[in-house]
Coordinates of C-alpha atoms in Angstrom, one line a residue:
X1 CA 48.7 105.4 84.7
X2 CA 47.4 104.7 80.8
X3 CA 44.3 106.4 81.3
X4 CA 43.3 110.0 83.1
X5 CA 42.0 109.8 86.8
X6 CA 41.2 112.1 88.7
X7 CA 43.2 113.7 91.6
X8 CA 40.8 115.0 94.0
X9 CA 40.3 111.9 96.4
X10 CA 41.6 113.9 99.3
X11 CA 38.6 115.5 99.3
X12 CA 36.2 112.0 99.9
X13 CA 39.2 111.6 103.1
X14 CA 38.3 114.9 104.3
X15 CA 34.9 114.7 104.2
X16 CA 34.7 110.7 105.7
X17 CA 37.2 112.4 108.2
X18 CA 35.2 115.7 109.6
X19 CA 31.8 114.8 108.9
X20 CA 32.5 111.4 111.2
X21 CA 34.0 113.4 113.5
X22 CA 31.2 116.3 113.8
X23 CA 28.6 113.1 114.4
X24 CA 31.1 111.8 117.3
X25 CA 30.8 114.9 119.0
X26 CA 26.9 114.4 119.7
X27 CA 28.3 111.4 121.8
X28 CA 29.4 112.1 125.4
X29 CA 32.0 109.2 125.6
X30 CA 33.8 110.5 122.2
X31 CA 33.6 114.7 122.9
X32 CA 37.1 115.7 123.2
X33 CA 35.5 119.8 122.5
X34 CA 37.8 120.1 126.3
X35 CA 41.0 118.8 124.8
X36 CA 42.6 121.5 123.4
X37 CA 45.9 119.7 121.8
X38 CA 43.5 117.1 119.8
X39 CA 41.2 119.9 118.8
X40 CA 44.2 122.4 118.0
X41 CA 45.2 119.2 115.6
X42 CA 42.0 119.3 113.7
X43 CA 41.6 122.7 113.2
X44 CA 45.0 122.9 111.6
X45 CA 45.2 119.9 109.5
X46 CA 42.3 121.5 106.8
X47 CA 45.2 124.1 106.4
X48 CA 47.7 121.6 105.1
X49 CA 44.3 119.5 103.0
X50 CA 43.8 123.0 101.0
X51 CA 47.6 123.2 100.7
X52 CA 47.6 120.1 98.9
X53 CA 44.6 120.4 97.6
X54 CA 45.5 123.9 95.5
X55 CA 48.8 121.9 94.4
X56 CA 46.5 119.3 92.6
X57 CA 44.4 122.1 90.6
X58 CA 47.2 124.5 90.2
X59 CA 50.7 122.5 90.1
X60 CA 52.2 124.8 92.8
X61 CA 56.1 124.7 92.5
X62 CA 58.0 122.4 94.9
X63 CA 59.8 125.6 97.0
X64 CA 56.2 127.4 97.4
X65 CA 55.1 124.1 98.9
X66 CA 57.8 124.0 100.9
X67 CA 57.6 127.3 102.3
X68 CA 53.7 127.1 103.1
X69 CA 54.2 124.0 105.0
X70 CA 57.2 125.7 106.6
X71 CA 54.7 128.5 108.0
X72 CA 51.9 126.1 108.7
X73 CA 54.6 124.1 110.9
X74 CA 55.7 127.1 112.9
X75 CA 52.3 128.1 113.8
X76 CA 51.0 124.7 114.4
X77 CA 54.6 124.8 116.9
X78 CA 53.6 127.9 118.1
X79 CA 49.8 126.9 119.7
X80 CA 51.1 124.2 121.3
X81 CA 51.9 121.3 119.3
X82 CA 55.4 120.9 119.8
X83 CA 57.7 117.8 121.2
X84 CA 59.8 119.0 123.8
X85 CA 61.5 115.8 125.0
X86 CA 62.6 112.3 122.8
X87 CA 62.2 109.6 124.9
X88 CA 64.5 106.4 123.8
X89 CA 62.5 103.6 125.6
X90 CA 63.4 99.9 124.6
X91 CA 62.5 97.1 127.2
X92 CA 62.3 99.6 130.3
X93 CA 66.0 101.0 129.0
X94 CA 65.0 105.1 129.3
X95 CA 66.5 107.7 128.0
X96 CA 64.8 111.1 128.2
X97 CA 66.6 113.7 125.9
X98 CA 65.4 118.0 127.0
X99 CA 64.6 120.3 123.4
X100 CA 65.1 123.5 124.3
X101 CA 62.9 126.1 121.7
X102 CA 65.5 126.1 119.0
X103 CA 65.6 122.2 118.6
X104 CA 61.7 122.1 119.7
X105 CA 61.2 123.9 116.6
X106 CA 63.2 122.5 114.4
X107 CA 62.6 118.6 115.6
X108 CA 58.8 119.8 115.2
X109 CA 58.9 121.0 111.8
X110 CA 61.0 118.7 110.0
X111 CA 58.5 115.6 111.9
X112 CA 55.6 117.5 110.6
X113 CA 56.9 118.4 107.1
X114 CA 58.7 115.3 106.4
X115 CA 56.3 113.0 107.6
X116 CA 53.7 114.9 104.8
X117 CA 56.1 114.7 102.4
X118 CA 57.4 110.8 102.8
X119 CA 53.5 110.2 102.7
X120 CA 53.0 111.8 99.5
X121 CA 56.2 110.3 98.2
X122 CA 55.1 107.0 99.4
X123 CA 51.3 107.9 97.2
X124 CA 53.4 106.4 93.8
X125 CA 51.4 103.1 93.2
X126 CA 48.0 102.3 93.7
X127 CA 47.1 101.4 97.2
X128 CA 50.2 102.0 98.7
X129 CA 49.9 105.0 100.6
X130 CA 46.7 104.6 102.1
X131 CA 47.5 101.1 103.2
X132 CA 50.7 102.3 104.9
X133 CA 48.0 105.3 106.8
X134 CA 45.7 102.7 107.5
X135 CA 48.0 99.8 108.9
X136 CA 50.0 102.8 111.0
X137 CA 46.2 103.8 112.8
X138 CA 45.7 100.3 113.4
X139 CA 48.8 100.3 115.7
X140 CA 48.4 103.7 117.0
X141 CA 44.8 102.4 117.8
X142 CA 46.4 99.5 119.9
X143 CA 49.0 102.1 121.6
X144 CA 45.8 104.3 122.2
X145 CA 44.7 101.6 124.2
X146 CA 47.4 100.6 126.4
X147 CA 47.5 104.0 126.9
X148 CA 44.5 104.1 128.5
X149 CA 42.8 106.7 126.6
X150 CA 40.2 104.6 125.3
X151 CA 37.9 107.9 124.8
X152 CA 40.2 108.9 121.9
X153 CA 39.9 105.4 119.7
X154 CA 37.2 106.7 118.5
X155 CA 38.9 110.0 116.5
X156 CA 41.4 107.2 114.9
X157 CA 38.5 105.3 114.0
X158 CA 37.2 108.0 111.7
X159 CA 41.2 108.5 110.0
X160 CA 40.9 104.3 109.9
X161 CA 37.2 104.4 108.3
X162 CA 37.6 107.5 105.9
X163 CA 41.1 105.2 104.7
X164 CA 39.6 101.9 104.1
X165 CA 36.7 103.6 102.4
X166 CA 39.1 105.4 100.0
X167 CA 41.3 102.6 99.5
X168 CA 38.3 100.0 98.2
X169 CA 38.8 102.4 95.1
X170 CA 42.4 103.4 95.3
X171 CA 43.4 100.0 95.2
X172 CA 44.9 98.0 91.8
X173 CA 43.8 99.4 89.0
X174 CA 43.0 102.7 91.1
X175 CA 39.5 104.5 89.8
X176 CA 40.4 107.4 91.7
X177 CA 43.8 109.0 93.7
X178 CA 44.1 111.0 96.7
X179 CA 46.5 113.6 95.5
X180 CA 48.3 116.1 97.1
X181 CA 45.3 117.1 99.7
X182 CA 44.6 113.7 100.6
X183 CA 48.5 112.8 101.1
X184 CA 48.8 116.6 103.0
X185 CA 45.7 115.6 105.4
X186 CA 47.3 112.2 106.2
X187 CA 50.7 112.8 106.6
X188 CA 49.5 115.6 109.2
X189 CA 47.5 113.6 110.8
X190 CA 50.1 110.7 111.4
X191 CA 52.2 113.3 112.6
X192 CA 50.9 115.2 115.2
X193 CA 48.8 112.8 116.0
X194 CA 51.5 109.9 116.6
X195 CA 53.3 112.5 119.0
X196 CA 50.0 113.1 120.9
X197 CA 48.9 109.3 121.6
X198 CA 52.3 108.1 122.3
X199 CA 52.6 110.0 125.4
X200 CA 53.6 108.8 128.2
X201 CA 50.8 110.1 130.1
X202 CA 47.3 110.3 128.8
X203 CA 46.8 114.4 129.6
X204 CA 50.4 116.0 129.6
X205 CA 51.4 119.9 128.9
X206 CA 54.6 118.7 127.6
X207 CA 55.1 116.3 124.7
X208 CA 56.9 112.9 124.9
X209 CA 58.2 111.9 121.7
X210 CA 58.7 108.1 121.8
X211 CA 61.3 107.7 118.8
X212 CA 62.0 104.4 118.6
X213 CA 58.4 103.4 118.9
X214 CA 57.1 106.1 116.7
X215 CA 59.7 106.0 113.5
X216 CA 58.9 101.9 113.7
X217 CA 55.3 102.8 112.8
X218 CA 56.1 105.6 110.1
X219 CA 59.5 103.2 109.6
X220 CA 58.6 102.6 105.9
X221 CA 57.8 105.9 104.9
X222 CA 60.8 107.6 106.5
X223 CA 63.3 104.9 105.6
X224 CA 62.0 105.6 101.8
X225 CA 62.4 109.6 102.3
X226 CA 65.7 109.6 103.5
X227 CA 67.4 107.3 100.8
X228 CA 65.9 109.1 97.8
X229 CA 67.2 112.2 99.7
X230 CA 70.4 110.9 99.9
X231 CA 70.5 109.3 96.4
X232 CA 69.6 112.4 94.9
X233 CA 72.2 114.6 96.4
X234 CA 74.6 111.4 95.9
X235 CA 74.0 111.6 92.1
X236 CA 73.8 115.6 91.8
X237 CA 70.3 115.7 91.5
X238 CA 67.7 117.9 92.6
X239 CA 66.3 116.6 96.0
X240 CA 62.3 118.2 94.7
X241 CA 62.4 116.8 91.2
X242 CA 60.7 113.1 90.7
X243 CA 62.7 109.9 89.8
X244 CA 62.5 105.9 90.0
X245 CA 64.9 105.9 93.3
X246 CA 61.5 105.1 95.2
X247 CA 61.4 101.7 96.8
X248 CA 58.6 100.3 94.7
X249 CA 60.3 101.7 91.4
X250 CA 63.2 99.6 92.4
X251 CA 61.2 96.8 93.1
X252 CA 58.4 97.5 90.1
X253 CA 61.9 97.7 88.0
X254 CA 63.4 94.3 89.3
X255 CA 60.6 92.9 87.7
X256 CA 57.7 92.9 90.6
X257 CA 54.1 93.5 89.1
X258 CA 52.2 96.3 90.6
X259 CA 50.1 94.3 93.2
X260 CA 53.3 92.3 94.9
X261 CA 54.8 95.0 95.4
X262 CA 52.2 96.8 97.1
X263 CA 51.6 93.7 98.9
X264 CA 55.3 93.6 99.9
X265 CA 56.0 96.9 101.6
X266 CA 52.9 97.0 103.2
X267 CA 53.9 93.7 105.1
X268 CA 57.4 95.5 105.9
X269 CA 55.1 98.4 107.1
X270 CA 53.1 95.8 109.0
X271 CA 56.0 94.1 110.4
X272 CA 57.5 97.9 112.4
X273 CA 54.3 98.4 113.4
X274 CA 54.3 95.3 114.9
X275 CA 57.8 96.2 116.5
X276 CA 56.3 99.6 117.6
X277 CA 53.4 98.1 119.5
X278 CA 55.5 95.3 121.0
X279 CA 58.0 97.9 122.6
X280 CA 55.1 100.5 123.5
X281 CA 53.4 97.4 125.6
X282 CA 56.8 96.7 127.3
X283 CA 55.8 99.8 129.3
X284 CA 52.8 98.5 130.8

């Protein structure tokens, strides 16, 4: 960006998040006060927003960051929110894979903190992030569904609203960008809360992680992570220090303009998601 804008946009997706949220509860068919895996997840994920959120005022360094999100993983494990089997289900093919606490912990936190990470890495161009967010709540919305927990639509409504609302000013050339709190709060979200509605059953004590199904809705994002990862270590770099090995550099730097690009990967995004809900209605 040319000009200064401010960082602080996380804080509108918060708000549009918890204040939608705290009306819901008035509502008997949207009170999920009983549930206390969906309610766990929203008292944690302000912990990871003000995370973010002191990164954006302060400039935190990349191995504090890490470490904080480290602890807040663990403790999030520790109440509860955990996965503690991967499923591999493709076309009524099942494969059910037991995590004992070692590799529940350690599947749990690098889902967690690399899903909050890929989403902030993903945060690069205007638009792109929260269009990725909003287009992976859409399908977890139509998952929720064929689930048959139609009473919970209504919480990933609220992530879906505050999104759309934020994007109308993130969008091409942004006025405004969610930073490191907004990114934080919505890579959280997507991940605890893709574990929890991809269940196999709608009330469970244990957690299903559907794999395939889930990293085809998150596919972008992950895909993304992983190469820069890679590409960094590849070339000696440092895996925490900023490049242009991002998927919309490469493509801003084949000569893309801003807007196809965005436009581009989120139809890719589109299209897993669309590969995710396919194979989670095979189940039904």
């Amino acid at each position: 960006h040319k000009s200064n804008l401010v960082r602080l946009g996380g804080i509108g997706i918060f708000l549009g998040i918890y204040i939608s949220i705290l009306i819901l509860l008035n509502f008997p068919f949207a009170d999920f006060r009983n549930d206390y895996f969906l309610k766990s997840i929203f008292y944690f994920a302000p912990l990871f927003f003000f995370l973010g959120l002191i990164d954006d005022i302060y400039v935190l360094s990349p191995f504090i960051r890490l470490i904080f999100q480290f602890l807040l993983s663990v403790f999030v494990w520790n109440k509860g929110i955990q996965v503690d089997n991967l499923i591999f289900n493709v076309f009524g093919n099942v494969t059910s894979l037991e995590l004992n606490s070692t590799l529940s912990i350690l599947f749990t936190f690098f889902w967690i903190v690399g899903m909050i990470n890929a989403i902030n890495w993903m945060d690069g161009l205007d638009g792109l992030a929260s269009g990725i967010i909003s287009i992976s709540i859409i399908g977890l919305i139509i998952i929720t569904i064929s689930n048959g927990m139609n009473q919970y639509i209504y919480v990933l409504f609220s992530i879906l609203g505050a999104c759309l609302a934020f994007l109308i000013y993130n969008v091409y050339p942004a006025k405004i960008l969610m930073g490191d709190g907004g990114s934080y709060l919505l890579g959280f979200f997507a991940a605890s809360l893709s574990i929890y509605f991809t269940n196999l059953e709608s009330l469970v004590n244990n957690f299903n992680f559907l794999f395939i199904q889930v990293f085809l809705l998150f596919a972008v994002p992950i895909i993304d992570m992983v190469t820069v990862i890679f590409t960094r270590i590849k070339n000696g770099k440092s895996i925490f220090l900023p490049d242009r090995s991002h998927l919309h550099h490469r493509l801003i730097d084949l000569g893309f303009s801003h807007k196809d690009t965005v436009i581009m990967i989120l139809a890719i995004s589109q299209l897993f998601a669309s590969f995710s809900i396919t194979l989670c209605l095979q189940r039904f």
